[in-house]
CSV table of C-alpha atoms in Angstrom, one decimal:
chain,number,residue,atom,x,y,z
I,1318,MET,CA,103.0,92.1,94.1
I,1319,LYS,CA,99.8,92.0,92.0
I,1320,ILE,CA,96.3,91.9,93.2
I,1321,PRO,CA,95.2,88.2,93.8
I,1322,SER,CA,92.9,86.9,91.0
I,1323,GLU,CA,89.1,86.9,91.5
I,1324,GLN,CA,89.4,83.2,91.6
I,1325,ASN,CA,92.1,83.4,94.4
I,1326,ILE,CA,90.1,86.0,96.2
I,1327,GLY,CA,87.1,83.9,96.3
I,1328,ARG,CA,88.5,80.6,97.1
I,1329,ASN,CA,87.1,80.5,100.6
I,1330,ARG,CA,83.7,81.8,99.7
I,1331,PRO,CA,80.9,79.2,99.6
I,1332,SER,CA,79.2,78.2,96.3
I,1333,ARG,CA,75.8,79.6,95.7
I,1334,ARG,CA,74.1,76.3,96.9
I,1335,GLU,CA,76.4,76.1,99.9
I,1336,LEU,CA,75.6,79.8,100.7
I,1337,LEU,CA,71.8,79.5,100.4
I,1338,SER,CA,71.8,76.1,102.4
I,1339,GLY,CA,74.1,77.5,104.8
I,1340,LEU,CA,72.1,80.6,105.6
I,1341,ALA,CA,69.0,78.5,105.9
I,1342,VAL,CA,70.6,76.3,108.4
I,1343,ALA,CA,71.9,79.2,110.4
I,1344,GLY,CA,68.6,80.9,110.5
I,1345,ALA,CA,66.7,77.7,111.5
I,1346,GLY,CA,69.4,76.3,113.7
I,1347,ALA,CA,72.3,77.9,115.3
I,1348,PHE,CA,71.1,81.6,115.5
I,1349,LEU,CA,67.4,80.8,116.4
I,1350,SER,CA,68.1,77.8,118.8
I,1351,SER,CA,71.3,78.8,120.5
I,1352,GLY,CA,72.3,82.0,119.1
I,1353,ARG,CA,75.9,80.7,119.0
I,1354,LEU,CA,78.4,79.5,116.3
I,1355,PRO,CA,80.5,76.6,117.3
I,1356,ALA,CA,83.7,77.7,119.1
I,1357,GLN,CA,87.1,76.7,117.5
I,1358,THR,CA,89.9,76.0,120.0
I,1359,PRO,CA,92.7,78.7,119.4
I,1360,PRO,CA,96.2,77.4,119.0
I,1361,ALA,CA,98.3,78.0,121.9
I,1362,ASN,CA,100.6,80.3,119.9
I,1363,PRO,CA,98.8,81.4,116.6
I,1364,ARG,CA,101.9,83.6,115.7
I,1365,ALA,CA,99.4,86.2,114.6
I,1366,ILE,CA,100.2,89.3,112.7
I,1367,ASP,CA,98.5,92.4,114.0
I,1368,THR,CA,97.7,94.8,111.3
I,1369,HIS,CA,95.9,97.3,113.6
I,1370,GLN,CA,98.2,98.3,116.5
I,1371,HIS,CA,98.7,102.0,117.5
I,1372,PHE,CA,101.6,104.1,118.6
I,1373,ALA,CA,102.2,107.6,119.7
I,1374,SER,CA,105.5,109.5,120.0
I,1375,PRO,CA,106.2,111.9,122.9
I,1376,ALA,CA,105.9,114.9,120.8
I,1377,TYR,CA,102.5,113.7,119.3
I,1378,ILE,CA,101.1,113.1,122.9
I,1379,LYS,CA,102.2,116.6,123.9
I,1380,ALA,CA,100.3,118.0,120.8
I,1381,LEU,CA,97.2,116.2,121.8
I,1382,GLN,CA,97.4,117.4,125.4
I,1383,ALA,CA,97.4,120.9,124.3
I,1384,LYS,CA,94.3,120.4,122.3
I,1385,ASP,CA,92.5,118.2,124.7
I,1386,GLY,CA,88.7,118.8,124.8
I,1387,HIS,CA,88.7,121.8,122.5
I,1388,HIS,CA,87.1,122.2,119.1
I,1389,VAL,CA,90.1,122.6,116.5
I,1390,ALA,CA,89.5,123.0,112.8
I,1391,GLY,CA,86.0,121.8,113.1
I,1392,TYR,CA,86.9,118.6,114.9
I,1393,THR,CA,86.2,117.6,118.5
I,1394,THR,CA,89.5,116.2,119.5
I,1395,TRP,CA,88.3,113.1,121.0
I,1396,PHE,CA,90.9,110.6,122.2
I,1397,SER,CA,91.9,108.8,125.4
I,1398,LEU,CA,95.1,110.4,126.6
I,1399,ASN,CA,94.9,108.0,129.6
I,1400,THR,CA,95.8,105.2,127.3
I,1401,TRP,CA,99.1,106.7,126.4
I,1402,LYS,CA,100.4,107.3,129.9
I,1403,ASN,CA,102.0,103.8,130.2
I,1404,TYR,CA,102.7,103.2,126.6
I,1405,SER,CA,106.2,102.0,125.6
I,1406,PRO,CA,107.4,99.8,122.8
I,1407,ALA,CA,109.1,97.5,125.2
I,1408,HIS,CA,105.8,96.8,127.1
I,1409,THR,CA,104.2,96.4,123.8
I,1410,ILE,CA,106.6,93.5,122.9
I,1411,GLU,CA,105.9,91.8,126.3
I,1412,ASP,CA,102.2,91.8,125.7
I,1413,MET,CA,102.7,90.3,122.1
I,1414,ASP,CA,104.9,87.7,123.5
I,1415,ARG,CA,102.2,86.8,126.1
I,1416,ASP,CA,99.3,86.7,123.6
I,1417,GLY,CA,101.0,84.9,120.7
I,1418,VAL,CA,101.5,87.9,118.4
I,1419,ALA,CA,104.6,87.5,116.2
I,1420,ALA,CA,104.5,90.8,114.7
I,1421,ALA,CA,102.6,94.1,114.4
I,1422,VAL,CA,102.3,97.1,112.2
I,1423,MET,CA,101.9,100.4,113.8
I,1424,SER,CA,99.7,103.2,112.8
I,1425,CYS,CA,98.3,106.5,114.1
I,1426,THR,CA,94.8,106.3,115.4
I,1427,THR,CA,92.2,109.1,115.7
I,1428,PRO,CA,92.5,112.2,115.6
I,1429,GLY,CA,95.4,111.7,113.3
I,1430,VAL,CA,97.5,115.0,112.7
I,1431,TRP,CA,95.4,117.3,110.9
I,1432,PHE,CA,94.1,120.2,112.9
I,1433,GLY,CA,93.9,122.9,110.2
I,1434,ASP,CA,97.5,124.0,110.4
I,1435,PRO,CA,99.5,122.5,107.3
I,1436,GLU,CA,102.9,123.3,109.1
I,1437,GLU,CA,101.8,121.6,112.1
I,1438,THR,CA,100.5,118.6,110.3
I,1439,ARG,CA,103.6,118.4,108.2
I,1440,ARG,CA,105.9,118.5,111.4
I,1441,LEU,CA,103.8,115.9,113.4
I,1442,ALA,CA,103.6,113.4,110.4
I,1443,ARG,CA,107.4,113.5,110.0
I,1444,GLU,CA,108.0,113.2,113.7
I,1445,MET,CA,105.8,110.4,114.1
I,1446,ASN,CA,107.1,108.6,111.0
I,1447,GLU,CA,110.6,108.8,112.3
I,1448,TYR,CA,109.8,107.8,115.8
I,1449,GLY,CA,107.8,104.6,114.3
I,1450,ALA,CA,110.7,103.9,112.1
I,1451,LYS,CA,113.1,103.8,115.0
I,1452,ILE,CA,110.8,101.3,117.0
I,1453,ALA,CA,110.6,99.1,113.7
I,1454,SER,CA,114.5,99.2,113.6
I,1455,ASP,CA,114.8,98.4,117.4
I,1456,TYR,CA,112.5,95.5,116.9
I,1457,LYS,CA,113.1,94.3,113.6
I,1458,GLY,CA,110.9,91.7,112.4
I,1459,ARG,CA,108.4,92.2,115.1
I,1460,MET,CA,107.2,95.7,114.5
I,1461,GLY,CA,106.3,97.5,111.3
I,1462,LEU,CA,104.9,100.8,110.3
I,1463,PHE,CA,102.1,102.4,108.3
I,1464,ALA,CA,103.3,105.8,107.9
I,1465,LEU,CA,101.4,109.0,108.4
I,1466,LEU,CA,100.8,111.5,105.5
I,1467,PRO,CA,100.2,115.1,106.0
I,1468,LEU,CA,96.9,115.1,104.1
I,1469,PRO,CA,95.0,117.1,103.1
I,1470,THR,CA,98.1,119.0,101.8
I,1471,ILE,CA,98.8,117.1,98.5
I,1472,ASP,CA,102.4,118.4,97.8
I,1473,ASP,CA,103.6,117.7,101.4
I,1474,SER,CA,101.9,114.2,101.2
I,1475,LEU,CA,103.7,113.5,98.1
I,1476,ARG,CA,107.1,114.4,99.6
I,1477,GLU,CA,106.3,112.3,102.6
I,1478,ILE,CA,105.3,109.2,100.7
I,1479,GLU,CA,109.0,109.3,99.1
I,1480,TYR,CA,110.5,109.9,102.4
I,1481,ALA,CA,108.5,107.3,104.4
I,1482,LEU,CA,108.6,104.4,101.7
I,1483,ASP,CA,112.2,104.9,100.2
I,1484,THR,CA,114.1,106.1,103.2
I,1485,LEU,CA,112.1,104.9,106.3
I,1486,LYS,CA,111.2,101.7,104.4
I,1487,ALA,CA,107.6,101.9,106.0
I,1488,ASP,CA,105.3,98.9,105.2
I,1489,GLY,CA,102.7,101.2,103.7
I,1490,VAL,CA,100.8,104.4,104.6
I,1491,GLY,CA,98.2,104.7,107.3
I,1492,LEU,CA,95.4,107.3,106.5
I,1493,VAL,CA,92.2,108.3,108.5
I,1494,SER,CA,88.8,107.8,106.6
I,1495,SER,CA,88.2,111.4,105.7
I,1496,TYR,CA,89.7,115.0,105.9
I,1497,ASP,CA,87.3,117.9,106.3
I,1498,ASN,CA,84.4,116.0,104.9
I,1499,HIS,CA,86.4,114.6,101.9
I,1500,TRP,CA,86.6,110.9,101.8
I,1501,LEU,CA,89.3,109.0,100.2
I,1502,GLY,CA,87.7,108.6,96.7
I,1503,ASP,CA,87.5,112.4,96.4
I,1504,PRO,CA,89.2,113.6,93.2
I,1505,MET,CA,91.2,116.1,95.3
I,1506,PHE,CA,93.3,113.3,96.7
I,1507,ARG,CA,93.9,111.8,93.1
I,1508,PRO,CA,97.6,112.7,92.9
I,1509,VAL,CA,98.4,111.1,96.3
I,1510,PHE,CA,96.5,107.9,95.3
I,1511,ASP,CA,98.0,107.9,91.8
I,1512,GLU,CA,101.6,107.7,93.2
I,1513,LEU,CA,100.6,105.2,95.8
I,1514,ASN,CA,99.0,103.1,93.1
I,1515,ARG,CA,102.2,103.5,91.0
I,1516,ARG,CA,104.1,102.1,93.9
I,1517,LYS,CA,101.6,99.2,94.5
I,1518,ALA,CA,101.5,100.5,98.1
I,1519,VAL,CA,99.5,99.1,101.0
I,1520,VAL,CA,97.0,101.8,102.3
I,1521,TYR,CA,95.7,101.1,105.8
I,1522,THR,CA,92.5,103.3,106.7
I,1523,HIS,CA,91.5,104.1,110.2
I,1524,PRO,CA,88.2,105.7,110.9
I,1525,ILE,CA,87.7,109.3,112.2
I,1526,ASP,CA,84.7,111.2,113.5
I,1527,ALA,CA,84.2,113.4,110.4
I,1528,PRO,CA,83.1,117.1,111.1
I,1529,CYS,CA,79.9,116.4,109.4
I,1530,CYS,CA,78.8,114.2,112.1
I,1531,GLN,CA,80.1,115.2,115.5
I,1532,ASP,CA,78.0,115.5,118.6
I,1533,ILE,CA,74.8,114.7,116.9
I,1534,GLN,CA,73.7,112.5,119.7
I,1535,ALA,CA,74.1,113.4,123.3
I,1536,GLY,CA,76.3,110.9,125.2
I,1537,VAL,CA,77.2,108.8,122.3
I,1538,SER,CA,81.1,108.9,121.7
I,1539,PRO,CA,82.4,108.8,118.1
I,1540,PRO,CA,83.8,105.2,118.4
I,1541,THR,CA,80.3,103.8,119.2
I,1542,ILE,CA,78.5,104.5,115.9
I,1543,GLU,CA,80.5,107.2,113.8
I,1544,TYR,CA,83.8,105.4,113.3
I,1545,ASN,CA,82.1,102.4,111.7
I,1546,THR,CA,79.8,104.5,109.5
I,1547,ASP,CA,82.9,106.7,108.4
I,1548,THR,CA,84.7,103.6,107.3
I,1549,ALA,CA,81.5,102.7,105.2
I,1550,ARG,CA,81.5,106.3,103.6
I,1551,THR,CA,85.1,106.2,102.6
I,1552,ILE,CA,84.6,102.6,101.1
I,1553,TRP,CA,81.6,103.9,99.1
I,1554,SER,CA,83.6,106.9,97.9
I,1555,LEU,CA,86.1,104.5,96.2
I,1556,ILE,CA,83.3,102.5,94.5
I,1557,MET,CA,80.8,105.1,93.6
I,1558,GLY,CA,79.7,105.6,90.1
I,1559,ASN,CA,78.0,103.6,87.3
I,1560,ASP,CA,80.9,103.1,85.0
I,1561,PRO,CA,83.2,100.4,86.3
I,1562,ALA,CA,86.2,101.7,84.3
I,1563,ARG,CA,85.8,105.0,86.0
I,1564,LEU,CA,85.5,104.1,89.7
I,1565,PRO,CA,88.2,105.3,91.9
I,1566,ALA,CA,89.0,101.8,93.0
I,1567,THR,CA,89.5,100.8,89.3
I,1568,ARG,CA,91.9,103.7,89.0
I,1569,TYR,CA,93.8,102.6,91.9
I,1570,ALA,CA,93.8,99.0,91.0
I,1571,ASP,CA,97.3,98.2,92.3
I,1572,ILE,CA,96.8,99.7,95.9
I,1573,ARG,CA,96.2,97.2,98.5
I,1574,PHE,CA,93.4,98.8,100.7
I,1575,LEU,CA,92.9,97.7,104.2
I,1576,PHE,CA,90.0,98.9,106.2
I,1577,SER,CA,89.6,98.8,109.9
I,1578,HIS,CA,86.8,97.2,112.1
I,1579,GLY,CA,85.5,94.5,109.6
I,1580,GLY,CA,84.6,97.2,107.1
I,1581,GLY,CA,82.6,99.2,109.5
I,1582,THR,CA,78.8,99.4,108.6
I,1583,MET,CA,79.7,98.3,105.1
I,1584,PRO,CA,78.5,94.6,105.3
I,1585,SER,CA,75.2,95.7,106.6
I,1586,LEU,CA,74.6,98.3,104.1
I,1587,VAL,CA,75.9,96.2,101.0
I,1588,GLU,CA,72.5,96.1,99.3
I,1589,ARG,CA,72.3,100.0,99.4
I,1590,PHE,CA,75.9,99.9,97.8
I,1591,GLY,CA,74.3,98.7,94.6
I,1592,ILE,CA,75.2,95.2,94.7
I,1593,GLY,CA,71.8,93.8,93.9
I,1594,ALA,CA,68.0,94.3,94.4
I,1595,PRO,CA,66.1,92.7,97.3
I,1596,ASP,CA,65.4,89.6,95.1
I,1597,SER,CA,68.8,89.3,93.4
I,1598,ILE,CA,71.4,90.3,96.0
I,1599,ALA,CA,72.0,86.8,97.4
I,1600,ASP,CA,72.4,85.4,93.9
I,1601,ASN,CA,74.9,88.2,93.0
I,1602,ILE,CA,76.8,87.6,96.2
I,1603,ALA,CA,77.0,83.8,95.5
I,1604,LYS,CA,78.6,84.1,92.1
I,1605,GLN,CA,81.8,85.6,90.7
I,1606,ALA,CA,81.7,89.3,90.6
I,1607,ASP,CA,82.1,91.2,87.2
I,1608,PRO,CA,85.5,92.7,86.6
I,1609,ASN,CA,85.8,96.1,88.3
I,1610,SER,CA,82.3,96.0,89.5
I,1611,ARG,CA,81.6,97.4,93.0
I,1612,LEU,CA,81.4,93.8,94.4
I,1613,TYR,CA,84.6,93.0,92.6
I,1614,HIS,CA,86.4,95.8,94.5
I,1615,LEU,CA,84.8,95.0,97.7
I,1616,ARG,CA,86.2,91.5,97.4
I,1617,ARG,CA,89.8,92.7,96.7
I,1618,PHE,CA,89.7,95.1,99.8
I,1619,TYR,CA,91.1,93.7,102.9
I,1620,TYR,CA,89.4,94.1,106.4
I,1621,ASP,CA,90.8,93.7,109.9
I,1622,THR,CA,89.0,92.2,112.8
I,1623,ALA,CA,89.7,95.0,115.3
I,1624,GLN,CA,86.6,95.4,117.8
I,1625,SER,CA,84.8,93.3,115.4
I,1626,THR,CA,85.3,89.8,116.7
I,1627,ASN,CA,81.7,88.8,116.7
I,1628,PRO,CA,80.0,86.2,114.5
I,1629,VAL,CA,77.5,88.8,113.1
I,1630,GLN,CA,80.1,91.0,111.6
I,1631,LEU,CA,82.6,88.4,110.5
I,1632,GLN,CA,80.4,85.7,109.2
I,1633,GLY,CA,78.6,88.4,107.1
I,1634,LEU,CA,82.0,89.5,105.8
I,1635,LYS,CA,83.0,86.0,105.2
I,1636,THR,CA,79.9,85.6,102.9
I,1637,LEU,CA,80.4,88.9,101.2
I,1638,VAL,CA,84.2,88.9,100.5
I,1639,GLY,CA,85.6,85.6,101.7
I,1640,VAL,CA,88.0,84.5,104.4
I,1641,SER,CA,91.0,85.4,102.2
I,1642,GLN,CA,90.3,89.1,102.7
I,1643,ILE,CA,89.9,89.1,106.6
I,1644,VAL,CA,93.2,89.7,108.5
I,1645,PHE,CA,93.9,90.0,112.3
I,1646,GLY,CA,93.8,93.5,113.9
I,1647,SER,CA,93.3,94.3,117.5
I,1648,ASP,CA,93.3,98.0,118.2
I,1649,TYR,CA,96.2,97.6,120.7
I,1650,PRO,CA,96.6,99.5,123.0
I,1651,PHE,CA,92.9,100.6,123.0
I,1652,GLY,CA,89.9,98.1,123.7
I,1653,ALA,CA,90.3,94.7,125.0
I,1654,GLY,CA,93.7,93.7,123.8
I,1655,GLU,CA,95.3,91.2,121.5
I,1656,GLY,CA,94.8,88.1,123.5
I,1657,ARG,CA,91.0,88.7,123.9
I,1658,HIS,CA,90.8,89.6,120.4
I,1659,LEU,CA,92.1,86.1,119.4
I,1660,LYS,CA,89.9,84.3,122.0
I,1661,GLY,CA,86.9,86.1,120.5
I,1662,LEU,CA,88.0,85.3,116.9
I,1663,ALA,CA,88.0,81.7,117.8
I,1664,LYS,CA,84.4,81.9,118.7
I,1665,CYS,CA,83.2,83.4,115.3
I,1666,GLY,CA,82.7,80.0,113.5
I,1667,PHE,CA,85.9,79.8,111.6
I,1668,ASN,CA,87.5,76.5,111.3
I,1669,ALA,CA,91.3,75.9,112.1
I,1670,GLU,CA,92.5,76.4,108.4
I,1671,GLU,CA,90.5,79.7,108.1
I,1672,LEU,CA,91.9,80.9,111.5
I,1673,ARG,CA,95.3,80.3,110.5
I,1674,ALA,CA,94.6,82.3,107.3
I,1675,ILE,CA,93.2,85.2,109.2
I,1676,HIS,CA,95.9,85.2,111.9
I,1677,ARG,CA,98.8,85.5,109.4
I,1678,GLU,CA,98.5,83.8,106.1
I,1679,ASN,CA,96.3,86.4,104.4
I,1680,VAL,CA,98.7,89.2,105.6
I,1681,LEU,CA,101.6,87.6,104.2
I,1682,ARG,CA,100.3,88.0,100.6
I,1683,PHE,CA,100.8,91.7,100.9
I,1684,LEU,CA,103.5,91.9,103.7
I,1685,PRO,CA,105.7,88.9,103.0
I,1686,LYS,CA,108.5,90.2,105.1
I,1687,TYR,CA,106.9,88.8,108.1
I,1688,LYS,CA,107.1,85.2,107.1
I,1689,THR,CA,110.0,84.6,109.5
């Protein structure tokens, strides 16, 4: 499957006139008067496809329990073990049926499997992938898998790509946003991304609290600020540089990148991403992006709605990249759950057609197997 053309990517973005007039109306009307956008009544059964659902194998949970609360390889192993106490695939399916979710793609959440020991990482990645593939097989058509890679070890990751995609038939790979203060655009990962690009793979990315920025503010857990900021860092690493032909994202033009949490802090930092100056950025966003420019790549990436179903984040993302690049994600079993995410999404100012696109139609462009 090829990357959608710029015309298709931008089909749900407003024209320059609509953008500027819409911003004026929003500023003078909805946001200043009531602070609300019109709520769209959610469909009774949206048949949503959840691209941001987590799982954990018994062996992985046991490994986390042994590290709970300790600093390992520079990481504070922050995670909620309580969440996994009652986890089961069968219970997950029950919740999906209740909330109108037709299918979900599983991935590993923070802290991932890298704790400084390559052998442990290789073992945990393989064990998690086989466990996830078994769930996907048991619930065929309902559950899918973004496979783990044993990064930052390159050769092991190349072998796991082959096994996960060819043997286990995973839907793509699931990475964390950085490994030992190296973000995904770093040249050290080039052999892995070249192979994923050759395969036209889907690459889902979940944030992590990078070693650089842990425990920097007392009483503030990593998910509060750092997760979203590390997502912005890794997006920047893929579009950094002044030569469009040499951007990492250009090199990996056939990878379908999917970023969590509405792109993190990226939308609010877009002016600092070199998209335009204070007097030109609105004009640049309102027109078609130049091929392989930073804005072009931001508009071909996909972004999920997990923990981001608020109009500030999602209307900003709509203005920047278009509805066509937003997909449903819930962070299940963490956070508020799939049902409340769907209800919140319906209050973010999207019309019924746009909601259908976010619920499932956009996902089907890169995961067509879930059409049925």
